[in-house]
Coordinates of C-alpha atoms and ligand atoms in Angstrom, one line a residue:
X271 CA -15.4 55.8 123.9
X272 CA -12.4 56.2 120.9
X273 CA -15.0 58.3 119.5
X274 CA -15.7 60.7 122.8
X275 CA -11.6 61.1 123.1
X276 CA -11.2 61.8 119.4
X277 CA -14.1 64.7 119.7
X278 CA -12.6 65.7 122.8
X279 CA -9.2 66.4 121.3
X280 CA -10.6 67.7 118.3
X281 CA -12.6 70.9 120.1
X282 CA -9.1 71.3 122.1
X283 CA -7.5 72.0 118.3
X284 CA -10.3 74.3 117.6
X285 CA -9.3 76.3 121.0
X286 CA -5.7 76.6 120.3
X287 CA -6.8 77.6 116.5
X288 CA -8.6 80.5 118.1
X289 CA -5.7 82.0 120.1
X290 CA -3.9 84.6 118.7
X291 CA -2.4 87.1 121.5
X292 CA 0.9 86.7 122.5
X293 CA -0.1 86.3 126.3
X294 CA -3.0 83.6 125.3
X295 CA -0.3 82.0 123.1
X296 CA 2.1 81.6 126.6
X297 CA -0.3 80.2 128.7
X298 CA -1.0 77.6 125.7
X299 CA 2.4 76.7 125.2
X300 CA 2.7 76.2 129.4
X301 CA -0.8 74.6 129.1
X302 CA 0.1 72.3 126.6
X303 CA 3.5 71.4 128.6
X304 CA 1.4 70.8 131.5
X305 CA -1.0 68.9 130.0
X306 CA 1.7 66.5 128.2
X307 CA 2.9 64.1 131.5
X308 CA 4.4 61.8 128.8
X309 CA 6.6 64.3 127.4
X310 CA 7.2 66.7 130.3
X311 CA 9.5 64.4 132.4
X312 CA 12.1 67.1 132.3
X313 CA 10.2 68.0 135.3
X314 CA 10.0 64.9 137.1
X315 CA 12.8 62.5 135.9
X316 CA 12.6 59.9 138.1
X317 CA 12.3 56.2 136.9
X318 CA 9.7 55.9 139.7
X319 CA 7.9 58.5 138.5
X320 CA 7.5 57.4 135.4
X321 CA 7.3 53.4 136.4
X322 CA 4.1 54.8 138.1
X323 CA 2.6 56.6 135.5
X324 CA 3.1 54.0 132.6
X325 CA 1.8 51.1 135.0
X326 CA -1.5 53.1 135.3
X327 CA -1.2 53.6 131.6
X328 CA -1.0 49.6 131.1
X329 CA -3.7 48.9 133.7
X330 CA -5.8 51.5 131.5
X331 CA -4.9 49.8 128.3
X332 CA -5.2 46.1 129.7
X333 CA -1.8 45.5 128.8
X334 CA 0.5 42.7 130.4
X335 CA 3.3 42.8 128.2
X336 CA 3.1 39.1 126.5
X337 CA 1.4 38.8 123.0
X338 CA 1.2 35.1 123.1
X339 CA -0.7 34.6 126.3
X340 CA -0.2 31.0 126.6
X341 CA -1.4 30.2 123.3
X342 CA 1.0 27.2 122.0
X343 CA 2.5 27.1 118.1
X344 CA 4.6 24.7 116.2
X345 CA 7.9 24.0 117.3
X346 CA 10.7 24.8 114.4
X347 CA 11.8 21.2 115.8
X348 CA 8.7 19.6 114.9
X349 CA 8.9 17.2 111.9
X350 CA 5.5 19.1 110.0
X351 CA 7.8 22.8 110.7
X352 CA 11.1 21.3 109.3
X353 CA 9.4 19.9 106.2
X354 CA 8.2 23.2 106.0
X355 CA 11.5 25.1 106.1
X356 CA 12.8 23.0 103.2
X357 CA 9.8 24.1 101.1
X358 CA 10.0 27.5 102.4
X359 CA 13.6 28.0 100.9
X360 CA 13.4 25.8 98.0
X361 CA 12.9 27.8 94.6
X362 CA 11.6 24.3 93.2
X363 CA 8.4 26.4 94.1
X364 CA 8.7 28.9 91.9
X365 CA 7.7 27.9 88.0
X366 CA 11.3 28.9 86.7
X367 CA 13.1 27.6 89.8
X368 CA 14.0 31.6 90.6
X369 CA 12.7 32.1 93.8
X370 CA 11.7 30.8 97.1
X371 CA 9.7 31.8 99.8
X372 CA 12.9 33.1 101.6
X373 CA 13.8 35.0 99.0
X374 CA 11.0 38.0 100.1
X375 CA 10.7 36.5 104.2
X376 CA 14.5 35.6 105.1
X377 CA 15.1 34.9 108.7
X378 CA 18.3 36.7 108.5
X379 CA 16.4 39.8 107.2
X380 CA 13.9 39.9 110.3
X381 CA 11.6 37.7 108.2
X382 CA 11.6 40.2 105.4
X383 CA 13.9 41.2 102.2
X384 CA 15.3 44.7 103.8
X385 CA 13.8 46.0 100.3
X386 CA 11.4 49.1 99.5
X387 CA 9.3 46.8 97.3
X388 CA 10.2 43.4 96.3
X389 CA 11.7 41.8 93.2
X390 CA 10.8 38.0 93.3
X391 CA 11.5 36.3 89.7
X392 CA 13.9 37.2 87.2
X393 CA 16.3 38.9 89.3
X394 CA 19.8 39.3 88.4
X395 CA 21.1 37.0 90.8
X396 CA 18.4 34.9 92.2
X397 CA 20.3 34.0 95.3
X398 CA 21.3 37.8 96.2
X399 CA 18.8 39.2 98.6
X400 CA 18.5 42.4 100.0
X401 CA 18.9 45.8 98.6
X402 CA 21.0 45.3 95.9
X403 CA 18.6 42.7 94.7
X404 CA 17.8 43.8 91.1
X405 CA 15.6 43.1 88.0
X406 CA 17.1 41.6 85.2
X407 CA 17.1 44.0 82.2
X408 CA 16.2 41.3 79.7
X409 CA 12.8 40.4 81.8
X410 CA 9.2 41.1 81.1
X411 CA 8.1 44.3 82.0
X412 CA 11.8 45.4 83.2
X413 CA 11.8 49.3 84.0
X414 CA 14.7 49.1 86.7
X415 CA 12.6 49.5 89.3
X416 CA 11.1 46.8 91.7
X417 CA 8.0 44.2 90.5
X418 CA 6.2 44.0 93.2
X419 CA 3.6 46.4 94.4
X420 CA 3.9 46.3 98.2
X421 CA 6.4 46.0 100.9
X422 CA 7.3 42.6 102.0
X423 CA 5.8 42.2 105.5
X424 CA 7.7 39.8 108.2
X425 CA 7.1 36.3 108.7
X426 CA 7.9 36.9 112.3
X427 CA 5.3 36.4 114.5
X428 CA 2.8 35.6 112.0
X429 CA 0.7 33.2 114.0
X430 CA -0.3 35.8 116.0
X431 CA -2.2 37.6 113.7
X432 CA -5.9 36.4 114.5
X433 CA -7.8 37.5 111.8
X434 CA -6.6 38.7 108.5
X435 CA -3.1 38.4 106.5
X436 CA -1.8 40.5 103.8
X437 CA -1.7 44.5 104.3
X438 CA -5.2 44.5 102.8
X439 CA -6.4 41.3 105.0
X440 CA -7.5 39.5 102.0
X441 CA -7.1 36.3 103.6
X442 CA -9.2 36.4 106.3
X443 CA -11.1 34.3 109.1
X444 CA -14.6 34.1 108.5
X445 CA -17.4 32.0 111.0
X446 CA -17.5 29.7 108.1
X447 CA -13.6 29.0 107.2
X448 CA -11.0 31.2 105.6
X449 CA -11.9 34.0 102.6
X450 CA -8.7 34.0 100.4
X451 CA -8.5 35.7 96.7
X452 CA -9.8 32.2 95.2
X453 CA -13.1 32.5 97.2
X454 CA -16.0 34.0 95.4
X455 CA -16.6 36.9 97.7
X456 CA -14.6 38.5 100.7
X457 CA -17.4 36.9 102.8
X458 CA -17.3 33.3 101.1
X459 CA -15.0 31.1 102.6
X460 CA -12.3 29.0 100.4
X461 CA -13.0 25.5 100.8
X462 CA -9.1 24.6 100.1
X463 CA -7.9 27.2 102.3
X464 CA -6.6 24.8 105.1
X465 CA -6.8 25.1 108.7
X466 CA -4.8 28.4 109.6
X467 CA -4.3 31.6 108.0
X468 CA -0.5 30.7 107.2
X469 CA -1.5 27.9 105.2
X470 CA -4.5 29.6 103.4
X471 CA -2.0 32.5 102.8
X472 CA 0.8 30.4 101.2
X473 CA -1.3 29.0 98.5
X474 CA -0.8 32.6 96.9
X475 CA 3.0 33.7 96.2
X476 CA 3.3 30.9 93.9
X477 CA 0.6 32.1 91.8
X478 CA 2.0 35.6 91.5
X479 CA 3.9 36.0 88.2
X480 CA 6.4 38.7 89.5
X481 CA 6.3 37.0 93.2
X482 CA 7.1 32.9 92.1
X483 CA 5.3 31.6 89.1
X484 CA 7.2 33.5 86.2
X485 CA 5.4 34.8 82.8
X486 CA 5.4 31.3 81.2
X487 CA 4.7 28.9 83.7
X488 CA 1.3 27.4 83.0
X489 CA 0.2 30.4 80.7
X490 CA -3.0 31.4 80.5
X491 CA -3.9 28.8 83.3
X492 CA -5.4 28.7 86.9
X493 CA -4.2 28.8 90.1
X494 CA -5.3 25.2 90.4
X495 CA -2.7 24.5 87.5
X496 CA -0.3 26.3 88.9
X497 CA -0.4 24.4 92.4
X498 CA -0.8 20.9 90.7
X499 CA 2.2 21.1 88.3
X500 CA 4.4 22.3 91.6
X501 CA 3.0 19.3 93.4
X502 CA 3.7 17.4 90.8
X503 CA 7.0 18.8 90.4
X504 CA 7.9 17.6 94.1
X505 CA 6.2 14.3 93.6
X506 CA 7.6 13.7 89.9
X507 CA 3.9 12.9 88.9
X508 CA 1.5 14.7 86.2
X509 CA 2.7 18.1 84.8
X510 CA 5.5 18.4 87.3
X511 CA 6.9 14.6 86.2
X512 CA 10.8 14.5 86.0
X513 CA 11.4 18.2 86.4
X514 CA 13.5 17.6 89.4
X515 CA 15.9 14.9 91.0
X516 CA 15.2 15.5 94.6
X517 CA 13.7 12.7 96.5
X518 CA 10.7 14.8 98.5
X519 CA 8.6 11.6 98.1
X520 CA 10.6 10.0 101.1
X521 CA 10.7 13.7 103.0
X522 CA 6.9 13.9 102.9
X523 CA 6.2 10.0 103.8
X524 CA 8.3 10.4 106.8
X525 CA 6.8 14.0 107.9
X526 CA 3.3 12.6 107.6
X527 CA 3.7 9.2 108.4
X528 CA 2.2 7.5 105.4
X529 CA 4.7 4.9 104.2
X530 CA 2.5 3.5 101.2
X531 CA 0.1 6.4 100.3
X532 CA -0.3 7.1 96.6
X533 CA 2.3 9.6 95.9
X534 CA -0.9 12.3 94.3
X535 CA -2.8 11.8 97.5
X536 CA 0.7 12.5 100.0
X537 CA 2.3 15.6 97.8
X538 CA -0.9 17.7 97.7
X539 CA -0.7 21.3 97.5
X540 CA -2.9 21.3 100.6
X541 CA 0.2 19.5 102.3
X542 CA 2.8 21.7 101.1
X543 CA 1.2 24.8 102.6
X544 CA 0.5 22.8 105.5
X545 CA 4.1 22.4 106.3
X546 CA 4.9 25.8 105.2
X547 CA 2.5 27.4 107.8
X548 CA 3.6 25.3 110.5
X549 CA 7.0 26.5 109.7
X550 CA 6.3 30.1 109.7
X551 CA 4.2 29.7 112.6
X552 CA 7.2 28.5 114.6
X553 CA 8.9 31.9 114.3
X554 CA 7.5 33.3 117.8
X555 CA 10.2 36.2 118.9
X556 CA 8.6 38.3 121.3
X557 CA 11.1 38.4 124.0
X558 CA 11.8 41.9 124.3
X559 CA 13.0 44.2 126.9
X560 CA 9.8 45.8 126.9
X561 CA 8.2 42.4 127.8
X562 CA 10.7 42.3 131.0
X563 CA 9.7 45.8 131.5
X564 CA 6.3 45.0 132.1
X565 CA 7.0 41.9 133.8
X566 CA 8.2 44.1 136.5
X567 CA 11.8 44.3 135.9
X568 CA 12.2 48.2 135.9
X569 CA 15.7 48.6 134.5
X570 CA 15.2 46.4 131.4
X571 CA 14.1 49.4 129.2
X572 CA 15.5 53.3 129.6
X573 CA 14.1 56.2 130.6
X574 CA 13.8 57.6 127.4
X575 CA 11.6 54.2 126.1
X576 CA 9.1 54.8 129.3
X577 CA 8.2 58.3 128.1
X578 CA 8.2 57.0 124.5
X579 CA 5.5 54.3 125.7
X580 CA 3.7 57.0 127.6
X581 CA 3.4 58.7 124.6
X582 CA 2.5 55.5 122.5
X583 CA -0.5 55.0 124.7
X584 CA -1.9 58.1 126.0
X585 CA -4.8 59.9 124.4
X586 CA -3.6 63.6 123.2
X587 CA -5.8 65.1 126.0
X588 CA -3.1 63.6 128.2
X589 CA -0.1 64.5 126.4
X590 CA 0.1 61.1 124.4
X591 CA 0.3 60.6 120.6
X592 CA -2.8 58.2 120.4
X593 CA -0.8 55.7 118.7
X594 CA -2.3 52.8 120.3
X595 CA -5.6 54.1 119.2
X596 CA -4.3 51.7 116.2
X597 CA -1.5 49.9 117.5
X598 CA -3.4 48.2 120.2
X599 CA -3.2 45.1 122.8
X600 CA 0.3 43.5 123.5
X601 CA 0.9 42.9 119.6
X602 CA 0.3 46.6 119.1
X603 CA -2.0 46.1 116.4
X604 CA -6.0 45.9 116.7
X605 CA -6.2 43.8 113.2
X606 CA -8.0 46.6 111.6
X607 CA -7.7 48.7 108.8
X608 CA -6.7 52.7 108.7
X609 CA -6.0 55.2 106.2
X610 CA -3.0 57.3 106.8
X611 CA -2.3 58.4 103.5
X612 CA 1.2 56.9 103.7
X613 CA 3.1 57.5 100.4
X614 CA 1.9 55.7 97.3
X615 CA 5.2 55.0 95.2
X616 CA 6.1 51.6 93.0
X617 CA 4.2 50.3 90.0
X618 CA 0.8 49.9 92.3
X619 CA -2.0 47.3 92.2
X620 CA -3.1 48.3 88.2
X621 CA -6.4 50.2 89.3
X622 CA -7.1 53.8 88.4
X623 CA -6.5 56.9 89.8
X624 CA -8.4 60.1 89.2
X625 CA -6.4 61.2 86.2
X626 CA -6.3 57.5 84.4
X627 CA -3.1 56.4 85.7
X628 CA -2.7 52.6 86.5
X629 CA -0.4 52.6 89.3
X630 CA -2.7 53.4 92.1
X631 CA -3.3 51.0 95.3
X632 CA -6.8 50.8 96.5
X633 CA -5.9 48.8 100.5
X634 CA -8.7 47.4 101.8
X635 CA -10.8 48.3 99.2
X636 CA -9.5 46.0 97.0
X637 CA -10.5 43.1 98.9
X638 CA -14.3 44.3 99.9
X639 CA -14.9 46.9 97.4
X640 CA -16.5 50.3 98.2
X641 CA -14.6 53.5 98.8
X642 CA -15.0 53.3 102.6
X643 CA -12.1 51.6 103.4
X644 CA -10.0 52.9 100.1
X645 CA -6.5 53.4 101.1
X646 CA -6.7 51.9 104.2
X647 CA -4.3 49.2 105.1
X648 CA -4.1 46.6 107.7
X649 CA -2.5 48.1 110.9
X650 CA 0.9 46.8 111.3
X651 CA 2.4 45.1 115.1
X652 CA 5.2 46.9 116.5
X653 CA 7.0 44.2 117.3
X654 CA 10.5 43.8 116.0
X655 CA 9.6 46.8 113.7
X656 CA 13.0 48.8 114.2
X657 CA 14.0 45.7 112.3
X658 CA 11.8 45.2 109.8
X659 CA 12.3 48.4 107.5
X660 CA 12.1 50.3 104.9
X661 CA 8.8 50.5 106.0
X662 CA 5.0 50.8 105.0
X663 CA 2.8 49.1 102.7
X664 CA 4.9 50.5 99.9
X665 CA 8.2 50.5 101.5
X666 CA 8.3 54.4 101.4
X667 CA 10.2 54.8 104.6
X668 CA 13.7 53.6 105.7
X669 CA 13.9 56.4 108.1
X670 CA 11.8 55.8 111.4
X671 CA 12.0 59.6 112.5
X672 CA 10.7 60.5 108.8
X673 CA 8.2 58.1 109.0
X674 CA 6.7 59.2 112.5
X675 CA 7.0 62.8 111.4
X676 CA 5.1 61.9 108.6
X677 CA 2.6 59.4 110.4
X678 CA 1.6 62.4 112.7
X679 CA 1.3 65.0 110.4
X680 CA 0.5 63.4 106.8
X681 CA -0.6 66.6 105.0
X682 CA 3.2 68.4 106.0
X683 CA 4.4 65.0 105.5
X684 CA 3.4 64.5 101.9
X685 CA 4.3 68.2 101.2
X686 CA 7.6 67.6 101.7
X687 CA 8.5 64.2 101.2
X688 CA 11.7 63.2 99.8
X689 CA 11.5 61.3 96.7
X690 CA 15.4 61.6 95.9
X691 CA 15.9 59.6 99.0
X692 CA 14.1 56.2 97.9
X693 CA 16.1 53.4 96.1
X694 CA 17.5 54.1 92.6
X695 CA 14.8 52.9 90.1
X696 CA 12.0 53.2 92.1
X697 CA 8.7 54.0 90.2
X698 CA 7.8 57.3 91.5
X699 CA 5.5 58.9 88.6
X700 CA 2.3 58.2 90.1
X701 CA 3.4 59.5 93.7
X702 CA 2.1 62.9 93.8
X703 CA -1.5 62.0 92.2
X704 CA -2.0 58.7 94.0
X705 CA -0.9 59.9 97.3
X706 CA -2.9 63.1 97.1
X707 CA -5.7 61.0 96.5
X708 CA -5.2 59.4 99.8
X709 CA -4.8 62.6 101.5
X710 CA -7.7 63.7 100.3
X711 CA -9.7 61.2 101.6
X712 CA -7.9 61.3 105.0
X713 CA -9.5 64.8 104.6
X714 CA -12.8 63.9 104.0
X715 CA -12.5 60.8 106.8
X716 CA -11.4 63.6 109.4
X717 CA -14.6 66.1 108.3
X718 CA -16.6 62.8 109.1
X719 CA -14.8 62.3 112.2
X720 CA -14.4 59.0 111.3
X721 CA -10.9 59.1 111.1
X722 CA -8.4 57.7 114.2
X723 CA -5.4 59.2 113.4
X724 CA -5.1 62.2 116.1
X725 CA -4.7 66.0 114.4
X726 CA -2.6 68.8 115.1
X727 CA -0.4 66.9 117.8
X728 CA 2.7 68.6 118.6
X729 CA 5.3 66.3 119.2
X730 CA 9.0 67.6 119.9
X731 CA 12.5 66.4 118.8
X732 CA 12.6 64.9 121.7
X733 CA 9.2 63.0 121.8
X734 CA 10.6 61.6 118.3
X735 CA 13.3 60.1 119.8
X736 CA 11.5 58.6 122.9
X737 CA 9.3 57.2 120.4
X738 CA 11.7 55.5 118.7
X739 CA 13.4 54.3 122.2
X740 CA 10.0 52.7 122.8
X741 CA 10.1 50.8 119.3
X742 CA 13.7 49.8 120.1
X743 CA 12.3 48.0 123.6
X744 CA 10.0 46.1 121.6
X745 CA 12.9 44.1 119.3
X746 CA 13.6 40.6 120.6
X747 CA 17.6 40.7 121.0
X748 CA 17.4 37.7 119.6
X749 CA 16.5 38.0 115.7
X750 CA 19.6 39.3 115.7
X751 CA 21.9 36.6 116.4
X752 CA 22.6 34.5 113.6
X753 CA 23.5 31.4 115.9
X754 CA 20.0 31.6 117.4
X755 CA 18.1 31.7 114.1
X756 CA 20.4 28.7 112.5
X757 CA 17.6 26.6 113.5
X758 CA 15.0 28.5 111.3
X759 CA 17.3 28.2 108.3
X760 CA 17.3 25.4 105.7
X761 CA 20.5 23.8 105.0
X762 CA 21.7 20.9 102.5
X763 CA 22.6 18.0 105.2
X764 CA 22.7 14.5 105.3
X765 CA 19.0 14.4 105.7
X766 CA 18.0 16.2 102.2
X767 CA 19.9 17.4 99.7
X768 CA 18.2 20.3 97.4
X769 CA 19.9 21.1 94.5
X770 CA 17.1 24.6 94.0
X771 CA 17.9 25.5 97.8
X772 CA 18.1 29.4 98.4
X773 CA 21.9 30.0 99.1
X774 CA 21.1 33.5 100.1
X775 CA 24.0 36.4 99.7
X776 CA 23.4 40.0 100.4
X777 CA 26.0 40.8 97.5
X778 CA 28.7 41.9 99.4
X779 CA 30.4 39.3 100.9
X780 CA 27.8 38.2 103.6
X781 CA 26.4 34.6 103.5
X782 CA 23.0 34.3 105.4
Ligands
LIG894 C1 9.1 38.1 95.7 C2 9.1 38.5 97.0 C3 8.2 37.4 97.7 C4 7.8 36.3 97.7 C5 8.9 35.5 96.7 C6 7.3 35.8 98.8 N1 6.5 37.1 99.4 FE1 5.4 36.7 100.6 N2 5.0 38.4 100.6 C7 5.7 39.5 99.8 C8 4.6 40.6 99.7 C9 5.1 42.0 99.1 C10 3.9 40.6 100.8 C11 2.4 41.5 100.9 C12 1.7 41.5 100.1 C13 0.1 42.2 100.1 O1 0.0 42.6 101.2 O2 -0.6 42.2 99.0 C14 3.9 39.1 101.2 C15 3.3 38.9 102.4 C16 3.3 37.2 102.7 C17 2.7 37.2 104.2 C18 1.2 38.1 105.1 C19 2.4 38.2 106.0 C20 1.4 39.5 107.2 O3 1.5 40.0 107.9 O4 0.2 39.4 106.7 C21 2.8 35.9 104.3 C22 2.8 34.9 105.3 C23 3.8 35.4 103.4 N3 4.1 36.5 102.6 C24 4.2 34.1 103.1 C25 5.0 34.0 102.0 C26 5.1 32.6 101.7 C27 5.0 31.4 102.4 C28 6.1 32.5 100.5 C29 5.9 31.1 99.7 C30 5.0 30.6 99.3 C31 6.5 33.9 100.2 N4 5.3 34.6 101.1 C32 6.8 34.3 98.8 C33 6.4 39.1 98.9 C34 7.0 37.7 98.9
LIG895 C1 -5.6 55.6 113.0 C2 -5.0 54.6 113.1 C3 -3.2 54.6 113.6 C4 -2.9 55.5 114.6 C5 -3.4 56.3 115.4 C6 -1.5 55.3 114.2 N1 -0.9 54.3 113.5 FE1 0.6 53.9 112.7 N2 0.3 52.5 111.5 C7 -1.2 52.6 111.0 C8 -1.4 51.8 109.9 C9 -2.5 51.8 109.1 C10 -0.1 51.5 109.3 C11 0.1 51.2 107.7 C12 0.0 52.4 107.0 C13 0.1 51.8 105.1 O1 1.2 51.2 105.5 O2 0.1 52.5 104.4 C14 0.6 52.2 110.1 C15 2.0 52.0 110.1 C16 3.1 52.4 111.6 C17 4.8 52.0 111.2 C18 5.2 51.4 109.9 C19 5.1 49.9 110.6 C20 5.8 49.1 109.7 O3 5.9 47.9 109.6 O4 5.3 49.4 108.3 C21 4.8 52.9 112.4 C22 6.5 52.2 112.7 C23 3.7 53.2 113.0 N3 2.9 53.2 112.6 C24 4.0 53.8 114.3 C25 3.1 54.6 115.0 C26 3.4 55.3 116.1 C27 4.6 55.4 116.8 C28 2.3 56.3 116.2 C29 1.8 57.3 117.2 C30 2.8 58.1 117.1 C31 1.3 55.6 115.4 N4 1.4 54.7 114.4 C32 -0.2 55.8 115.2 C33 -2.3 53.1 112.3 C34 -1.9 53.9 112.8

């Protein structure tokens, strides 16, 4: 069905391209206005009309506005999630005590780090989060820019991802379990992955030098050695014995209700990530104006947001921008991988481009191999998206309208992309080559008819404003409220004091 729609719009475009005379052009403009029911609300501005149109579009797309759909997830007050919160915020899980999960996924930063690309270990001030976070000039590999090759995605609503985690989906559900980077292939389950995607994923940040491990911790040894050492650190045994003074053992004993179990069996990395996963899975923040609107409150969102929703949901032959081809369902993602040729900046994933530079990022094919999914990335959700910038797998956009204009017309976007707008120190020497290769791959896909990205959309300024108004209606306002978020933030208290707790601040006086 999608393919059919795509071919239809493709034919229409060929028709447009063959029109040359002024009259025909005028006719074409008229025709395109007429067909653009989403963007043509000039002629029918009443909310009722928009509401009626939107009701039809929602039915067609099968949306009920609720991405949770009755599923249940851990509460933040569950003991396991509470333990997970302490673990998520402790720098004791990083080799050199200088990074916590929360360094790059802080609830007060919408579950991300408010950076284009992250800096984990060896920051000048490990507790400084956000755009002012800097890599220490004497650190290994210092080049003045960020150290992590991809943008840190939000952990908010993590539990709603059903198939995979990471931009390339390298933690992925299989019939037989969960495949991870520790699996022998992308089709083989990792026996230690645990029960949930979130727990499986949490096994990996600690093994990444740039994120948490550091460059000397268990040097030359495998992931298992890193995890055993960290578990031993928390439990005061093995390679980690005596490294910290906190009594995590009592905390684990109470949480797992295991008063006498040998500590090596209690503080395993499997139990560590089960707790972290429960904490992350408790971050369900989907109470958006859009959800209220779809549930029947017509005044919950603006007319602009409604026009934006129509553009988002409709196919081009109905005047839409066909965003929902990929950003589909109530979580606004198909969970699949697509090539959008977003700018490739930063250090990249250490794989070669065609001129021998080693700063490319092959995206999905880093995990599954081959050319078909090269430069494809997992479709992001749109829930809370306005708060999770900078956007894109390499964090190359800090302005939503710029992103959308690029997304709608990647060729012009690439040609006009402004490197000067990127954070100072950003590595951009590979930008033209690496992004150009992705653009070429997009052209190949378009030639073969395999890209879902619509071609030759003509959106006007108001369409972009409307799309952004729609995206704004997808923010759960509670995530902007520090009081509401407080239960998700770890604090030292009577129950436990952690001398390695991340005490986050933004470098400008704001303490999180
Ligand atoms: C230095 C920053 C940094 C630290 C520290 C860090 N992460 Fe991340 N996280 C990232 C980046 C960057 C990605 C995306 C990587 C990719 O997709 O290849 C990511 C991806 C994720 C994802 C996948 C989200 C999704 O939508 O697929 C989860 C979950 C996550 N991290 C949780 C954690 C946990 C748990 C920890 C601590 C054990 C942690 N992170 C530590 C930067 C960080
Ligand atoms: C062909 C599938 C597809 C279509 C159609 C599509 N997108 Fe995307 N979108 C993606 C993928 C894949 C990414 C991530 C690309 C990357 O980071 O490299 C993305 C990224 C985004 C982002 C950035 C999100 C983030 O968290 O970084 C926004 C916002 C967005 N799309 C909105 C839209 C809108 C609005 C439309 C319609 C005008 C649209 N998309 C059409 C697949 C698609």
